[in-house]
mmCIF file of C-alpha atoms in Angstrom:
data_model
loop_
_atom_site.group_PDB
_atom_site.id
_atom_site.type_symbol
_atom_site.label_atom_id
_atom_site.label_comp_id
_atom_site.label_asym_id
_atom_site.label_seq_id
_atom_site.Cartn_x
_atom_site.Cartn_y
_atom_site.Cartn_z
ATOM 1 C CA UNK A 1 -23.486 39.808 -22.931
ATOM 2 C CA UNK A 2 -22.461 40.491 -19.351
ATOM 3 C CA UNK A 3 -18.803 40.425 -20.305
ATOM 4 C CA UNK A 4 -19.435 43.030 -22.971
ATOM 5 C CA UNK A 5 -21.226 45.268 -20.460
ATOM 6 C CA UNK A 6 -18.236 45.066 -18.121
ATOM 7 C CA UNK A 7 -15.749 45.594 -20.914
ATOM 8 C CA UNK A 8 -17.083 49.039 -21.869
ATOM 9 C CA UNK A 9 -16.517 50.692 -18.425
ATOM 10 C CA UNK A 10 -13.097 49.045 -18.157
ATOM 11 C CA UNK A 11 -12.117 50.386 -21.570
ATOM 12 C CA UNK A 12 -13.325 53.870 -20.665
ATOM 13 C CA UNK A 13 -11.358 53.824 -17.435
ATOM 14 C CA UNK A 14 -8.185 52.743 -19.192
ATOM 15 C CA UNK A 15 -8.586 55.499 -21.759
ATOM 16 C CA UNK A 16 -9.278 58.219 -19.191
ATOM 17 C CA UNK A 17 -6.576 57.179 -16.703
ATOM 18 C CA UNK A 18 -3.824 59.334 -18.250
ATOM 19 C CA UNK A 19 -6.130 62.349 -18.182
ATOM 20 C CA UNK A 20 -7.064 61.706 -14.578
ATOM 21 C CA UNK A 21 -3.406 61.270 -13.612
ATOM 22 C CA UNK A 22 -2.506 64.648 -15.025
ATOM 23 C CA UNK A 23 -5.552 66.283 -13.459
ATOM 24 C CA UNK A 24 -4.457 65.074 -10.021
ATOM 25 C CA UNK A 25 -1.940 67.909 -9.720
ATOM 26 C CA UNK A 26 -3.544 71.220 -8.799
ATOM 27 C CA UNK A 27 -0.299 73.084 -9.327
ATOM 28 C CA UNK A 28 2.909 72.478 -11.293
ATOM 29 C CA UNK A 29 4.808 72.455 -8.002
ATOM 30 C CA UNK A 30 2.735 69.462 -6.895
ATOM 31 C CA UNK A 31 3.720 67.530 -10.019
ATOM 32 C CA UNK A 32 7.382 68.445 -9.557
ATOM 33 C CA UNK A 33 7.382 67.301 -5.939
ATOM 34 C CA UNK A 34 5.556 64.072 -6.804
ATOM 35 C CA UNK A 35 7.967 63.025 -9.538
ATOM 36 C CA UNK A 36 11.026 64.053 -7.434
ATOM 37 C CA UNK A 37 9.768 62.065 -4.455
ATOM 38 C CA UNK A 38 9.136 59.023 -6.606
ATOM 39 C CA UNK A 39 12.613 59.175 -8.099
ATOM 40 C CA UNK A 40 14.154 59.567 -4.603
ATOM 41 C CA UNK A 41 12.444 56.419 -3.331
ATOM 42 C CA UNK A 42 13.300 54.499 -6.507
ATOM 43 C CA UNK A 43 16.883 55.703 -6.267
ATOM 44 C CA UNK A 44 17.203 54.570 -2.651
ATOM 45 C CA UNK A 45 16.031 51.031 -3.428
ATOM 46 C CA UNK A 46 18.038 50.858 -6.665
ATOM 47 C CA UNK A 47 21.164 51.913 -4.703
ATOM 48 C CA UNK A 48 20.641 49.094 -2.275
ATOM 49 C CA UNK A 49 20.802 46.641 -5.150
ATOM 50 C CA UNK A 50 23.820 48.532 -6.499
ATOM 51 C CA UNK A 51 25.709 47.990 -3.238
ATOM 52 C CA UNK A 52 25.204 44.253 -3.628
ATOM 53 C CA UNK A 53 26.137 44.268 -7.321
ATOM 54 C CA UNK A 54 29.360 46.212 -6.507
ATOM 55 C CA UNK A 55 30.231 43.768 -3.687
ATOM 56 C CA UNK A 56 29.854 46.421 -0.988
ATOM 57 C CA UNK A 57 27.094 44.490 0.710
ATOM 58 C CA UNK A 58 26.562 40.707 0.936
ATOM 59 C CA UNK A 59 24.142 39.136 -1.502
ATOM 60 C CA UNK A 60 20.824 38.309 0.099
ATOM 61 C CA UNK A 61 18.440 37.290 -2.613
ATOM 62 C CA UNK A 62 15.307 38.171 -0.547
ATOM 63 C CA UNK A 63 16.590 41.700 0.066
ATOM 64 C CA UNK A 64 17.507 42.222 -3.571
ATOM 65 C CA UNK A 65 14.173 40.887 -4.719
ATOM 66 C CA UNK A 66 12.308 43.125 -2.269
ATOM 67 C CA UNK A 67 14.235 46.220 -3.461
ATOM 68 C CA UNK A 68 13.757 45.339 -7.093
ATOM 69 C CA UNK A 69 10.007 44.874 -6.532
ATOM 70 C CA UNK A 70 9.782 48.380 -5.001
ATOM 71 C CA UNK A 71 11.642 49.899 -7.948
ATOM 72 C CA UNK A 72 9.491 48.015 -10.440
ATOM 73 C CA UNK A 73 6.255 49.015 -8.703
ATOM 74 C CA UNK A 74 7.272 52.701 -8.671
ATOM 75 C CA UNK A 75 8.706 52.798 -12.195
ATOM 76 C CA UNK A 76 5.389 53.732 -13.806
ATOM 77 C CA UNK A 77 4.480 56.541 -11.385
ATOM 78 C CA UNK A 78 6.550 59.620 -12.224
ATOM 79 C CA UNK A 79 5.591 59.962 -15.899
ATOM 80 C CA UNK A 80 2.111 61.377 -15.279
ATOM 81 C CA UNK A 81 3.796 64.254 -13.474
ATOM 82 C CA UNK A 82 5.565 65.411 -16.651
ATOM 83 C CA UNK A 83 2.488 66.867 -18.281
ATOM 84 C CA UNK A 84 2.211 70.240 -20.016
ATOM 85 C CA UNK A 85 2.792 73.105 -17.639
ATOM 86 C CA UNK A 86 4.818 71.073 -15.154
ATOM 87 C CA UNK A 87 8.215 72.336 -16.320
ATOM 88 C CA UNK A 88 10.750 72.968 -13.562
ATOM 89 C CA UNK A 89 12.550 71.256 -10.797
ATOM 90 C CA UNK A 90 15.564 69.291 -11.956
ATOM 91 C CA UNK A 91 13.971 68.657 -15.328
ATOM 92 C CA UNK A 92 15.357 70.272 -18.489
ATOM 93 C CA UNK A 93 13.005 71.884 -21.001
ATOM 94 C CA UNK A 94 14.033 69.269 -23.566
ATOM 95 C CA UNK A 95 11.544 66.906 -21.911
ATOM 96 C CA UNK A 96 8.667 68.921 -23.292
ATOM 97 C CA UNK A 97 10.414 69.705 -26.609
ATOM 98 C CA UNK A 98 11.288 66.037 -27.256
ATOM 99 C CA UNK A 99 8.313 64.395 -25.628
ATOM 100 C CA UNK A 100 8.377 61.340 -27.923
ATOM 101 C CA UNK A 101 12.040 60.713 -27.259
ATOM 102 C CA UNK A 102 11.526 61.257 -23.532
ATOM 103 C CA UNK A 103 8.586 58.848 -23.493
ATOM 104 C CA UNK A 104 10.670 56.241 -25.330
ATOM 105 C CA UNK A 105 13.346 56.600 -22.671
ATOM 106 C CA UNK A 106 10.751 56.197 -19.921
ATOM 107 C CA UNK A 107 9.383 53.066 -21.606
ATOM 108 C CA UNK A 108 12.904 51.681 -21.939
ATOM 109 C CA UNK A 109 13.585 52.312 -18.269
ATOM 110 C CA UNK A 110 10.405 50.606 -17.236
ATOM 111 C CA UNK A 111 11.171 47.595 -19.320
ATOM 112 C CA UNK A 112 14.707 47.379 -17.952
ATOM 113 C CA UNK A 113 13.439 47.663 -14.393
ATOM 114 C CA UNK A 114 10.856 44.966 -15.033
ATOM 115 C CA UNK A 115 13.668 42.717 -16.298
ATOM 116 C CA UNK A 116 15.710 43.533 -13.166
ATOM 117 C CA UNK A 117 12.716 42.544 -11.063
ATOM 118 C CA UNK A 118 12.387 39.250 -12.935
ATOM 119 C CA UNK A 119 16.107 38.557 -12.473
ATOM 120 C CA UNK A 120 15.941 39.438 -8.782
ATOM 121 C CA UNK A 121 13.031 37.045 -8.276
ATOM 122 C CA UNK A 122 15.039 34.272 -9.897
ATOM 123 C CA UNK A 123 17.888 34.964 -7.471
ATOM 124 C CA UNK A 124 20.918 34.450 -9.750
ATOM 125 C CA UNK A 125 23.528 37.186 -8.904
ATOM 126 C CA UNK A 126 25.162 37.173 -12.365
ATOM 127 C CA UNK A 127 21.805 37.698 -14.062
ATOM 128 C CA UNK A 128 20.913 40.383 -11.527
ATOM 129 C CA UNK A 129 24.211 42.170 -12.242
ATOM 130 C CA UNK A 130 23.523 42.175 -15.985
ATOM 131 C CA UNK A 131 19.940 43.392 -15.542
ATOM 132 C CA UNK A 132 21.075 46.013 -13.000
ATOM 133 C CA UNK A 133 23.610 47.348 -15.525
ATOM 134 C CA UNK A 134 20.951 47.655 -18.247
ATOM 135 C CA UNK A 135 18.537 49.378 -15.872
ATOM 136 C CA UNK A 136 21.237 51.737 -14.721
ATOM 137 C CA UNK A 137 22.094 52.629 -18.295
ATOM 138 C CA UNK A 138 18.458 53.405 -19.060
ATOM 139 C CA UNK A 139 18.298 55.707 -15.999
ATOM 140 C CA UNK A 140 21.564 57.350 -16.952
ATOM 141 C CA UNK A 141 20.462 58.063 -20.492
ATOM 142 C CA UNK A 142 17.508 60.154 -19.252
ATOM 143 C CA UNK A 143 19.610 61.822 -16.565
ATOM 144 C CA UNK A 144 22.209 62.775 -19.177
ATOM 145 C CA UNK A 145 19.668 64.230 -21.592
ATOM 146 C CA UNK A 146 16.861 65.535 -19.406
ATOM 147 C CA UNK A 147 18.106 66.299 -15.911
ATOM 148 C CA UNK A 148 19.874 69.407 -14.676
ATOM 149 C CA UNK A 149 23.366 68.639 -13.447
#
């Protein structure tokens, strides 16, 4: 009985979380700044892994794992800042016209980043390179279709 009582509030919270996330932005500019900042930080850590993958920096599995963990932990954040009325910034209007396709791309990126994080934790450079390539492709696909050049 106690488990059922705890389950109801947890279910309500999970259902209302997307609404609360969108409501957190008082102005469209706040949402634009939030998602841009999130992508900047993700990009910085992703680039650090890229330097290792390209052979520009020596492979240190702890550093790669730490950077992949940051990217993975941030990968779910920017999407709540793409709600209705948040058009602008570097985002193309197609995001809001093709919201299902955009969401599918976001889901694909999050999955690819999670796989990169798993590979980084394992510490095998060849596996990391493969996962990094897949994650990079998922990022590029959205940039190509939904980001101003």
